[in-house]
Each structure stands twice: as structure tokens, then as C-alpha cells.
Coordinates of C-alpha atoms and ligand atoms in Angstrom, one line a residue:
Chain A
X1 CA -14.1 -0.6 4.3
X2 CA -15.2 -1.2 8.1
X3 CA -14.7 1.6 10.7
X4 CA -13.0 -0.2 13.9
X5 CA -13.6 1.2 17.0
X6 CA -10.3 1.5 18.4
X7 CA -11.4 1.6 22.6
X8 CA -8.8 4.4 22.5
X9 CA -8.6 6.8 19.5
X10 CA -12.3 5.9 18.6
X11 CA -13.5 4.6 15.0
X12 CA -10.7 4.4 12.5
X13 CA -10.3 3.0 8.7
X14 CA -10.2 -0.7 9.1
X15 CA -6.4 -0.1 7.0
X16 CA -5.3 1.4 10.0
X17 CA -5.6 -2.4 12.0
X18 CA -4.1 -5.9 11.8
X19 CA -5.8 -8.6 12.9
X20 CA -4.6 -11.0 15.5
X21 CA -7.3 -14.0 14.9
X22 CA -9.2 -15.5 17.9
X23 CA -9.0 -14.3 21.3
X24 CA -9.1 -16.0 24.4
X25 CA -6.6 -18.0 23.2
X26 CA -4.9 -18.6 26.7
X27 CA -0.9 -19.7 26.6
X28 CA -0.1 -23.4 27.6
X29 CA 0.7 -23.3 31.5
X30 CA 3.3 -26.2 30.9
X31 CA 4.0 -25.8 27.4
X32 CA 6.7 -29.1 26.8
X33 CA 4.3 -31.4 28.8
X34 CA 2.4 -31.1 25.4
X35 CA 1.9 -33.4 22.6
X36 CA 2.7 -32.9 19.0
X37 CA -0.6 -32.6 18.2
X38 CA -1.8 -30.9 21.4
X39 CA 0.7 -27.9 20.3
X40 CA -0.3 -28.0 16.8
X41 CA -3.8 -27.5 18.2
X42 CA -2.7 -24.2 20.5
X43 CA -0.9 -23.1 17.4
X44 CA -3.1 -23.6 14.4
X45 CA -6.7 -25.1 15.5
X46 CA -9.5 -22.2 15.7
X47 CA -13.0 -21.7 15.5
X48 CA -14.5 -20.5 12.8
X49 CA -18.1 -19.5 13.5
X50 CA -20.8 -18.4 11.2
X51 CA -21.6 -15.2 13.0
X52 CA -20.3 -13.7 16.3
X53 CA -16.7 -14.0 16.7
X54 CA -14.7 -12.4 20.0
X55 CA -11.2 -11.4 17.9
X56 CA -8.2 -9.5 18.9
X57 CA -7.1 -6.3 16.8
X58 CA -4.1 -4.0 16.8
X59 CA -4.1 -0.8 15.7
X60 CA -0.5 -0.5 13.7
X61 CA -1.0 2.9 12.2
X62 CA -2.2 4.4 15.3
X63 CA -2.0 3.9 18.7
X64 CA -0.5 0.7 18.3
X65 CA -2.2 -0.9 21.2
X66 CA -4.3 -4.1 20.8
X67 CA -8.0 -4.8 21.7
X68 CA -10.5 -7.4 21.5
X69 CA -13.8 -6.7 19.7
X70 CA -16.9 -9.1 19.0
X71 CA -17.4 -8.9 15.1
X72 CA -20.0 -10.5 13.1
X73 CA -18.6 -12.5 11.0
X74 CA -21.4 -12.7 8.5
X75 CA -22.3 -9.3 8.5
X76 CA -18.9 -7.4 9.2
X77 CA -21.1 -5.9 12.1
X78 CA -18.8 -4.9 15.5
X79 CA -21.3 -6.1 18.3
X80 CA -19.5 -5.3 21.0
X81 CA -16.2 -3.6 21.6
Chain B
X1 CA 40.8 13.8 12.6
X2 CA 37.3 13.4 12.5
X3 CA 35.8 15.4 9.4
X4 CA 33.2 17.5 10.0
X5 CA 29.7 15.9 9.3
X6 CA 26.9 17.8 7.4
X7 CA 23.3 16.3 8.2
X8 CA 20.8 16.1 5.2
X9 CA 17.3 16.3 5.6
X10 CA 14.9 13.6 4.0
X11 CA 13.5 16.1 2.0
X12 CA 16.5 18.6 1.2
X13 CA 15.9 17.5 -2.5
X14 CA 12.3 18.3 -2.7
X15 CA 12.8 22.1 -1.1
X16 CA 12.4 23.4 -4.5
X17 CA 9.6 22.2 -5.4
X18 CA 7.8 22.5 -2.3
X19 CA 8.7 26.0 -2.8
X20 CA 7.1 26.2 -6.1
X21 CA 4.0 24.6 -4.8
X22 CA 3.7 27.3 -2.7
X23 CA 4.1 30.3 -5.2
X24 CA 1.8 28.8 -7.9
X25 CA -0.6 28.3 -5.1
X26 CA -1.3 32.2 -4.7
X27 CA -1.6 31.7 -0.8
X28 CA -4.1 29.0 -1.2
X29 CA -1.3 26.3 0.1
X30 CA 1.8 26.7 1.9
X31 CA 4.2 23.9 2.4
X32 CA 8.1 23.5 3.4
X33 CA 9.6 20.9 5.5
X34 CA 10.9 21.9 8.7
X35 CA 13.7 19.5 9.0
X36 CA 15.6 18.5 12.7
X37 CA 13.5 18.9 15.3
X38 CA 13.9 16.9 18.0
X39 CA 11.6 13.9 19.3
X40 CA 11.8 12.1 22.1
X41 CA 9.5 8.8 22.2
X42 CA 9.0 8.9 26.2
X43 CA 6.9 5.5 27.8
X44 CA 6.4 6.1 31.3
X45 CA 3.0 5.9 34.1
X46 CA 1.8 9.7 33.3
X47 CA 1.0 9.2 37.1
X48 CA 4.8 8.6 38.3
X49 CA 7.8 11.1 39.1
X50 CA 9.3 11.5 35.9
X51 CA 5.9 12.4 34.6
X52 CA 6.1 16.1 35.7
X53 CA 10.0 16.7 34.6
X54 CA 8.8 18.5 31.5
X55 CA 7.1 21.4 33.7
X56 CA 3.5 19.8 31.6
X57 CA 1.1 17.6 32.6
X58 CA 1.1 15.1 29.9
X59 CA -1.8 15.0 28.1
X60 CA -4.0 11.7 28.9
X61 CA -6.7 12.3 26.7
X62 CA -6.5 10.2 23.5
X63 CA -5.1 13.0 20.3
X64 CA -4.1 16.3 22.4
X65 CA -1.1 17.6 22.8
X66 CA -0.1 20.2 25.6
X67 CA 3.1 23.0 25.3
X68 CA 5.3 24.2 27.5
X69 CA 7.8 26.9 26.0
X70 CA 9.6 25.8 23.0
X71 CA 8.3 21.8 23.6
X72 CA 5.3 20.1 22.4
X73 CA 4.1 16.9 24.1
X74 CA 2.1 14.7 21.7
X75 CA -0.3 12.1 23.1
X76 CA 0.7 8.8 21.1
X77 CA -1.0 5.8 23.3
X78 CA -2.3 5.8 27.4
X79 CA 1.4 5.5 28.3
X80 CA 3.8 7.0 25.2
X81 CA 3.9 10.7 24.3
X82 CA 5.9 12.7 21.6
X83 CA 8.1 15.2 23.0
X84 CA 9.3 17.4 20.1
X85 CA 11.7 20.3 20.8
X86 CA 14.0 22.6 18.4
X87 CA 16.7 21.1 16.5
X88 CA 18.9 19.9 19.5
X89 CA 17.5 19.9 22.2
X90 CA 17.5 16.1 22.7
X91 CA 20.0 16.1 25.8
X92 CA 18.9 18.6 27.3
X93 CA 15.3 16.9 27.2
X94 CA 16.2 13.6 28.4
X95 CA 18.3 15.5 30.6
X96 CA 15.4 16.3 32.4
X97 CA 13.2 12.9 32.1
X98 CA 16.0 10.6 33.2
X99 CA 17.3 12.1 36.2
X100 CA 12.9 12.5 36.9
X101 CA 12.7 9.1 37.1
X102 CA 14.7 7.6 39.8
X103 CA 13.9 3.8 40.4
X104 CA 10.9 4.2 38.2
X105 CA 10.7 2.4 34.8
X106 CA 11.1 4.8 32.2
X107 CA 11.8 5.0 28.4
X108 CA 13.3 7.6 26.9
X109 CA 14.3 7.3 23.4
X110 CA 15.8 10.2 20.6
X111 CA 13.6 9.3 17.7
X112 CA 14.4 12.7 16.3
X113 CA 15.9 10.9 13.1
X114 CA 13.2 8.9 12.6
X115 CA 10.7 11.2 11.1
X116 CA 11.2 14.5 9.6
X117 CA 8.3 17.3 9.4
X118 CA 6.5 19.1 6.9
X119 CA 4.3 22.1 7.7
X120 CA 1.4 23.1 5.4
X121 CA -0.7 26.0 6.0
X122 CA -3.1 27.9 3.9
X123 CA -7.0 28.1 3.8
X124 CA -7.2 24.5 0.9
X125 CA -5.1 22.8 3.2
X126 CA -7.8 21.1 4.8
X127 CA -9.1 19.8 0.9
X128 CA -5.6 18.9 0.2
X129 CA -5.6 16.7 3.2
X130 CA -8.5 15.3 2.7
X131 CA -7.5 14.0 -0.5
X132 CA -5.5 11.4 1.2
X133 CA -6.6 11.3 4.7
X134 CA -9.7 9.7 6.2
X135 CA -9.4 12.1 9.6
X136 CA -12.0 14.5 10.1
X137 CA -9.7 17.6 10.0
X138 CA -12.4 20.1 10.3
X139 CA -12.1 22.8 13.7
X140 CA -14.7 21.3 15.3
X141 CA -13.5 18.3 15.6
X142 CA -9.7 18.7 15.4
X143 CA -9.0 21.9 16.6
X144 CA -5.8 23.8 17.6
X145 CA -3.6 21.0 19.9
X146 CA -4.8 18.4 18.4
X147 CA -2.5 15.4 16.6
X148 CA -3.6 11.9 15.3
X149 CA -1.8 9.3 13.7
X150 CA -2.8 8.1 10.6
X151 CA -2.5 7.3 7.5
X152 CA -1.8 10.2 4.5
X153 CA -1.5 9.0 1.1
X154 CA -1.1 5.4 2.4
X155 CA 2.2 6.5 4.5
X156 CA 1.8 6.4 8.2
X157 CA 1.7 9.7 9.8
X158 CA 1.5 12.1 12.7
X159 CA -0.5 14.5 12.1
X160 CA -0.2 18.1 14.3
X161 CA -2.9 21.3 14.0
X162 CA -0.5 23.6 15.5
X163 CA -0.4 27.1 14.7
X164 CA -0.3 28.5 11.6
X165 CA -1.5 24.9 9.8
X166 CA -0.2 20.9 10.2
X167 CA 2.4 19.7 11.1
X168 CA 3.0 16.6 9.4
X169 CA 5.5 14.2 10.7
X170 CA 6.6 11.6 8.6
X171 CA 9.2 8.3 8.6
X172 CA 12.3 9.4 6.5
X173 CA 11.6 6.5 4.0
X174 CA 8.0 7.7 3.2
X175 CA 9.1 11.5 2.9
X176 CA 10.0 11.9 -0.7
X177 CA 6.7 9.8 -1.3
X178 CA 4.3 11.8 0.5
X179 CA 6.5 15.1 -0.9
X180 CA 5.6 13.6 -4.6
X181 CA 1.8 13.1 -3.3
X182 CA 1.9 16.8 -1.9
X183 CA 2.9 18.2 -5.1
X184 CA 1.2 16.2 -7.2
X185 CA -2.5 16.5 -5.0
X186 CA -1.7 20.4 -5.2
X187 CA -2.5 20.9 -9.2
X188 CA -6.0 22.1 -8.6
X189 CA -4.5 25.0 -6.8
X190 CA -1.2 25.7 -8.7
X191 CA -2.2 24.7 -12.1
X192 CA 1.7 23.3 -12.2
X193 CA 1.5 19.8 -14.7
X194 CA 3.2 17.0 -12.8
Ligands
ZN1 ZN1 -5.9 3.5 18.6

């Protein structure tokens, strides 16, 4: 089980959370100017690094506010939050 | 003609035997629900207008709560509190919020059938809890004010320290579960077999 720290009720069961995948994942300013394959790219195409990883969380069985946190995706370590 | 309506509880069927949780328990655990009280789910800036209607300041601080008379005013995000009041009193609570607000944008919703509340008290309650609850529920950490949501028995909950134990505040489709948990987490104190 990780312990998430939630930036606003503080460290929480990682059960309490969903996870929302990548962030920075900015919106399409002109979204029909794109391609197939450019929007298939904005919807599905992500990075999947071996180690740090800037992701978005919400936490559903709390305050049901989302975050972004850096996680460590080799070690489950939270680096920054 | 309308007939008259008669409201049910969630947990109307499980009175008794919260009840005999509570003798078995020899004063170790108390638990009953306290059904109908009204909540409010307000969303507003706590530093705008409406924010003062209540005669509170809301609380800002992530898990408190603050009273004034008969209303409590739980802290559920930066910008959504918990009103809770006696059984109806939800008009006359948003009659105070709504007119508060003016121009303002303001939510004020009656959520008071959403959840309904059980209050357990005695001196195990806190080793009941903990069965099912990862929150450290101990005074000095969650003292008298203090509320949380989380997660009981996998069912998502409020949880309320208020005078004389917690209130627990659950949706009305994971009452009779965490009612059958309750009992069932109680045998070390009642010796009842589930
Ligand atoms: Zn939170």
C-alpha cells in the first residue's frame, strides 16, 4: 500500500485515490484542425519512463480534489508533491 | 388526496440489533443510528458574502469542523463544507445561505437524504474503528471537532469526533453494510456469535 500525500488532507491510503495518468497533458488549442493520428496521439500516446514520473491524482474518498505528484515509478517513491 | 408519507431510515431494520450490540457490550460500545439530520453540501469562496450567513466562520483548515447552536459546519475540501442541522432544518438553512449570497456564485444543495448517521461511543470505540479504518483516531491527533472522510470497512465515510463519540456518516446504500461490519467487528466486546 503507498501513503499519498494528498497537498490537502496530508498522507492517505493509496485506496483512497484514482489515478489520472500523465500530467501536463495540455488540451488541443484547435482541436478539429487535428489529424486522425495527431488526436489519437493527445488521446492515447504517453510516456512511460523508467523512473520519475510527474502524474495527476484525485483523491475520490476524500477531499475529492486532484493533484499532481512526481512518483518514482521504479520504486513507488513520491519525490515531490 | 395526497396520503400521508412515512420516511424510513436506511437503517430502521438494523435498530435492533444495534441495540443489542450495545447491551452485550457492558458499556464498552455504544451504537444507534441517528437518522434525518439535515445536510446541506454548500460550495462557495469562504472569503465571500454568503460565507458569514451561518453566524460561523467556516472552517478553512483541512478536517475541523466549527458549531454554532444546533449546526455543525464540516470542512469537506478548500471550498465545500458540511452543514448538518436537526432533522428539518434544511429551509431554514439555505434560507439563510441563499439570500447571503447575492450575485455571488454559490451552491447550496440538501444532501440530507444522501447519508444517514450512526453515532458510536464508548471507551473500545476507538479499537472498533480501527479495525476498519486506516485514520489515526487517537485525541492527539483527532480530537474533539475533528471529521475526515475516509474509508470504514471499505465504504466511504465521514467521520465526526463530536461529543460523546463519532459520528459516522454514511451513503444510504453502504448503511446496512457497514451496520453488518459494526455488529459483526463488535464480538470481542459482546461475545454475541454472528
Ligand atoms: Zn484530500
Amino acid at each position: 500500500m503507498m501513503l499519498i500525500p494528498c497537498p490537502w488532507c496530508g498522507p492517505r491510503n493509496e485506496s483512497e485515490f484514482h489515478y489520472g495518468g500523465a500530467a501536463g497533458v495540455a488540451y488541443p488549442a484547435d482541436p478539429g484542425a487535428l489529424s486522425d493520428e495527431e488526436w489519437a496521439r493527445y488521446l492515447f500516446f504517453r510516456d512511460n519512463p523508467k523512473g520519475p514520473f510527474e502524474e495527476r491524482w484525485s483523491h475520490s474518498a476524500g477531499c475529492r480534489r486532484w493533484f499532481t505528484l512526481v512518483r518514482d515509478t521504479v520504486t513507488n517513491e513520491i519525490v515531490a508533491s | 388526496m395526497a396520503e400521508p408519507t412515512t420516511r424510513h431510515s436506511p437503517l430502521a431494520g438494523a435498530a435492533d440489533r444495534l441495540a443489542r450490540v450495545t447491551d452485550a457490550a457492558g458499556g464498552a460500545i455504544a451504537m444507534a443510528e441517528v437518522p434525518f439530520l439535515t445536510q446541506l453540501d454548500l460550495r462557495l469562496d469562504p472569503k465571500g458574502p454568503a460565507a458569514a450567513a451561518l453566524g460561523v466562520t467556516l472552517p478553512t483548515h483541512a478536517c475541523t469542523s466549527a458549531r454554532s447552536g444546533d449546526v455543525d459546519v464540516l470542512w469537506l475540501g478548500p471550498d465545500e463544507w458540511l452543514v448538518v442541522g436537526p432533522p428539518g432544518a434544511a429551509e431554514r438553512l439555505a434560507g439563510q445561505l441563499r439570500p447571503a449570497a447575492g450575485s455571488e456564485h454559490v451552491s447550496v444543495v440538501d444532501v440530507s437524504a444522501q447519508r444517514t448517521t450512526l453515532l458510536l461511543s464508548g471507551p473500545r470505540v476507538r479499537d472498533l474503528l480501527a479495525l476498519g479504518c486506516a485514520i489515526d483516531l487517537h485525541p492527539r491527533s483527532f480530537g474533539p471537532g475533528d471529521c475526515v472522510q475516509t474509508e470504514l470497512a471499505h465504504a466511504p465515510v465521514v467521520l465526526f469526533r463530536r461529543d460523546p463519540g463519532f459520528l459516522i456518516f454514511v451513503r444510504a446504500s453502504f448503511a446496512a453494510h457497514l451496520a453488518d461490519w459494526l455488529v459483526d467487528a463488535s464480538v470481542e466486546y459482546t461475545g454475541i456469535p454472528t
